[in-house]
Short mmCIF file of C-alpha atoms in Angstrom, two decimals:
data_model
loop_
_atom_site.label_atom_id
_atom_site.label_comp_id
_atom_site.label_asym_id
_atom_site.label_seq_id
_atom_site.Cartn_x
_atom_site.Cartn_y
_atom_site.Cartn_z
CA VAL Z 1 120.42 105.36 160.75
CA VAL Z 2 116.91 104.84 159.37
CA THR Z 3 115.97 108.46 160.07
CA THR Z 4 119.12 109.76 158.38
CA LEU Z 5 118.62 107.55 155.32
CA ASN Z 6 115.02 108.72 155.00
CA GLN Z 7 116.27 112.31 154.95
CA VAL Z 8 118.40 111.40 151.94
CA VAL Z 9 115.86 109.20 150.11
CA ALA Z 10 112.40 108.27 151.37
CA TYR Z 11 112.18 104.48 151.58
CA ASP Z 12 111.23 101.71 153.99
CA TRP Z 13 114.79 101.55 155.33
CA ARG Z 14 113.76 99.78 158.55
CA SER Z 15 112.43 96.76 156.62
CA PHE Z 16 115.39 96.91 154.22
CA TRP Z 17 117.97 96.65 157.03
CA THR Z 18 115.95 94.22 159.15
CA GLU Z 19 115.76 91.80 156.22
CA ARG Z 20 119.47 92.04 155.46
CA LEU Z 21 120.70 91.88 159.03
CA THR Z 22 118.48 89.10 160.36
CA ASN Z 23 118.16 86.74 157.39
CA HIS Z 24 120.49 85.02 155.02
CA GLY Z 25 119.84 82.92 152.00
CA PRO Z 26 121.60 79.95 150.52
CA GLY Z 27 124.13 82.08 148.66
CA ALA Z 28 125.68 85.49 148.35
CA PRO Z 29 123.53 88.50 147.41
CA LEU Z 30 124.57 88.75 143.76
CA GLY Z 31 121.96 91.19 142.45
CA GLY Z 32 124.43 94.08 142.21
CA ILE Z 33 127.05 92.04 140.37
CA GLU Z 34 124.54 90.50 138.00
CA GLY Z 35 122.84 93.84 137.40
CA SER Z 36 126.19 95.36 136.45
CA GLY Z 37 126.80 92.91 133.61
CA TRP Z 38 128.81 90.22 135.36
CA LYS Z 39 128.14 86.78 136.88
CA LEU Z 40 129.77 84.55 139.46
CA THR Z 41 131.06 81.23 138.12
CA PHE Z 42 133.31 78.52 139.49
CA THR Z 43 136.25 76.75 137.87
CA ASP Z 44 138.66 74.02 138.94
CA THR Z 45 141.72 76.28 138.78
CA PRO Z 46 142.47 79.31 140.94
CA SER Z 47 142.51 82.76 139.38
CA ALA Z 48 145.74 84.74 139.27
CA LEU Z 49 144.42 86.79 142.21
CA THR Z 50 143.68 83.68 144.30
CA SER Z 51 147.08 82.18 143.49
CA ALA Z 52 148.84 85.43 144.41
CA HIS Z 53 146.89 85.65 147.68
CA GLU Z 54 147.71 82.05 148.55
CA GLY Z 55 151.40 82.59 147.78
CA GLU Z 56 151.70 85.82 149.73
CA ASN Z 57 149.87 84.46 152.77
CA HIS Z 58 151.05 80.82 152.61
CA THR Z 59 147.44 79.62 152.50
CA VAL Z 60 145.42 77.03 150.62
CA ASP Z 61 141.91 78.14 149.74
CA ALA Z 62 139.44 75.26 149.84
CA ARG Z 63 136.51 77.37 151.06
CA TYR Z 64 134.39 76.74 147.97
CA SER Z 65 134.93 72.98 147.94
CA LEU Z 66 135.56 71.55 151.41
CA GLY Z 67 134.74 74.72 153.32
CA LEU Z 68 138.32 75.05 154.62
CA ALA Z 69 140.71 77.96 154.85
CA LEU Z 70 144.12 76.71 155.90
CA ARG Z 71 147.83 77.45 155.89
CA ASP Z 72 150.37 75.49 153.88
CA ASN Z 73 151.66 74.03 157.17
CA GLY Z 74 148.22 72.49 157.80
CA SER Z 75 146.93 74.94 160.42
CA ILE Z 76 143.20 75.43 159.92
CA ASP Z 77 142.27 79.10 160.03
CA ASP Z 78 138.54 78.76 159.39
CA THR Z 79 135.74 76.48 158.28
CA ILE Z 80 132.61 77.49 156.45
CA GLU Z 81 129.39 76.78 158.32
CA GLY Z 82 127.48 74.00 156.60
CA GLY Z 83 130.51 72.96 154.52
CA PRO Z 84 131.84 69.38 154.43
CA ALA Z 85 134.71 70.10 156.86
CA ALA Z 86 132.51 71.81 159.46
CA LYS Z 87 129.90 69.04 159.19
CA ALA Z 88 132.67 66.53 159.94
CA GLY Z 89 133.63 68.41 163.12
CA ILE Z 90 136.76 70.12 161.79
CA GLY Z 91 137.33 73.60 163.15
CA PRO Z 92 139.79 76.47 163.47
CA GLY Z 93 142.87 75.69 165.51
CA MET Z 94 143.10 72.10 164.34
CA LYS Z 95 145.85 70.97 162.01
CA LEU Z 96 145.52 68.96 158.80
CA LEU Z 97 148.32 66.40 158.67
CA ALA Z 98 147.38 64.17 155.73
CA VAL Z 99 144.92 63.95 152.84
CA ASN Z 100 144.08 60.45 151.59
CA GLY Z 101 147.20 59.15 153.31
CA ARG Z 102 149.46 61.79 151.72
CA ARG Z 103 151.34 64.27 153.96
CA PHE Z 104 149.82 67.73 153.85
CA ALA Z 105 151.63 69.82 156.44
CA THR Z 106 154.88 70.56 154.63
CA ASP Z 107 155.32 74.35 154.74
CA ASP Z 108 155.51 74.06 150.96
CA LEU Z 109 152.56 75.76 149.30
CA ASP Z 110 152.75 73.87 146.00
CA SER Z 111 152.93 70.47 147.72
CA ALA Z 112 150.09 71.36 150.08
CA ARG Z 113 147.85 72.62 147.27
CA ASP Z 114 148.72 69.59 145.11
CA ALA Z 115 147.90 67.14 147.91
CA LEU Z 116 144.49 68.68 148.45
CA ASN Z 117 143.60 69.20 144.78
CA SER Z 118 144.69 65.65 143.90
CA ALA Z 119 142.33 64.32 146.55
CA LEU Z 120 139.51 66.58 145.31
CA ARG Z 121 139.98 65.40 141.72
CA ALA Z 122 140.21 61.75 142.77
CA ALA Z 123 136.96 61.99 144.74
CA GLN Z 124 135.28 63.64 141.77
CA LYS Z 125 136.47 60.85 139.46
CA ASN Z 126 136.03 57.73 141.61
CA GLY Z 127 133.31 58.86 144.04
CA ASP Z 128 135.25 57.90 147.17
CA PRO Z 129 135.11 60.22 150.19
CA ILE Z 130 138.15 62.35 150.98
CA GLU Z 131 140.01 61.13 154.06
CA LEU Z 132 141.68 63.70 156.29
CA LEU Z 133 143.97 63.07 159.24
CA VAL Z 134 143.57 66.00 161.63
CA GLU Z 135 145.22 66.89 164.91
CA ASN Z 136 143.39 68.69 167.72
CA THR Z 137 145.85 69.48 170.53
CA ASP Z 138 147.17 66.01 171.53
CA TYR Z 139 144.47 64.01 169.75
CA PHE Z 140 144.41 62.65 166.19
CA ARG Z 141 141.34 61.77 164.20
CA THR Z 142 140.64 60.52 160.70
CA VAL Z 143 137.53 62.00 159.10
CA LYS Z 144 135.89 61.20 155.79
CA LEU Z 145 134.36 64.06 153.85
CA ASP Z 146 131.47 63.33 151.56
CA TYR Z 147 132.40 65.75 148.79
CA ARG Z 148 132.75 64.93 145.10
CA GLY Z 149 132.64 68.33 143.41
CA GLY Z 150 136.35 68.67 142.68
CA PRO Z 151 138.35 71.86 143.23
CA ARG Z 152 136.21 75.04 143.11
CA TYR Z 153 137.42 78.58 142.74
CA PRO Z 154 135.19 81.62 142.15
CA ARG Z 155 135.53 83.95 139.16
CA LEU Z 156 133.62 86.90 137.83
CA GLU Z 157 132.75 86.59 134.14
CA ARG Z 158 131.16 89.07 131.80
CA ASP Z 159 127.54 88.50 130.90
CA ALA Z 160 127.54 89.62 127.28
CA GLY Z 161 123.74 89.93 127.32
CA LYS Z 162 123.87 92.89 129.74
CA PRO Z 163 125.60 96.29 129.67
CA ASP Z 164 128.99 96.36 131.43
CA VAL Z 165 128.16 98.85 134.17
CA LEU Z 166 130.89 97.57 136.52
CA THR Z 167 133.74 98.47 134.16
CA GLU Z 168 132.30 101.95 133.75
CA ILE Z 169 132.13 102.39 137.53
CA LEU Z 170 135.74 101.22 137.96
CA LYS Z 171 137.19 103.46 135.24
CA ALA Z 172 139.58 106.09 136.56
CA LYS Z 173 137.94 109.48 136.83
#
């Protein structure tokens, strides 16, 4: 790969790929997005795209708050390494049954999202940890998550101080 890339453009491709494949930083590599006139921000409400994805897939996206990706029936699909849920020992294959004493696993997306977001907002307001009742095969466990940041959903926003290169790239040719 390095040899082929050097035939296209001479560069230290070996160092370039070694750095990117063996190291990771505290966040996403945003240089391309930021250089194209946009920036990553977070809000407390999901974007239309996130809401549509959740509805179509019957999921609740709490990856950017609790580090959880789960289904509206409570099945945990994934946890984010280093996130509050993973630190508390929650993992894929477990099932979330209740949040702060309120039923979560209902197969009703709106109820599931409301239960989780209500708990996130309450923790942000009163500073109390979020209490989750989880099931792992035949065992039940209550865990407390030390998270007070409220609901978090990513969005791309225009940086008016930079040229909008991304829109130009995405224009139909």
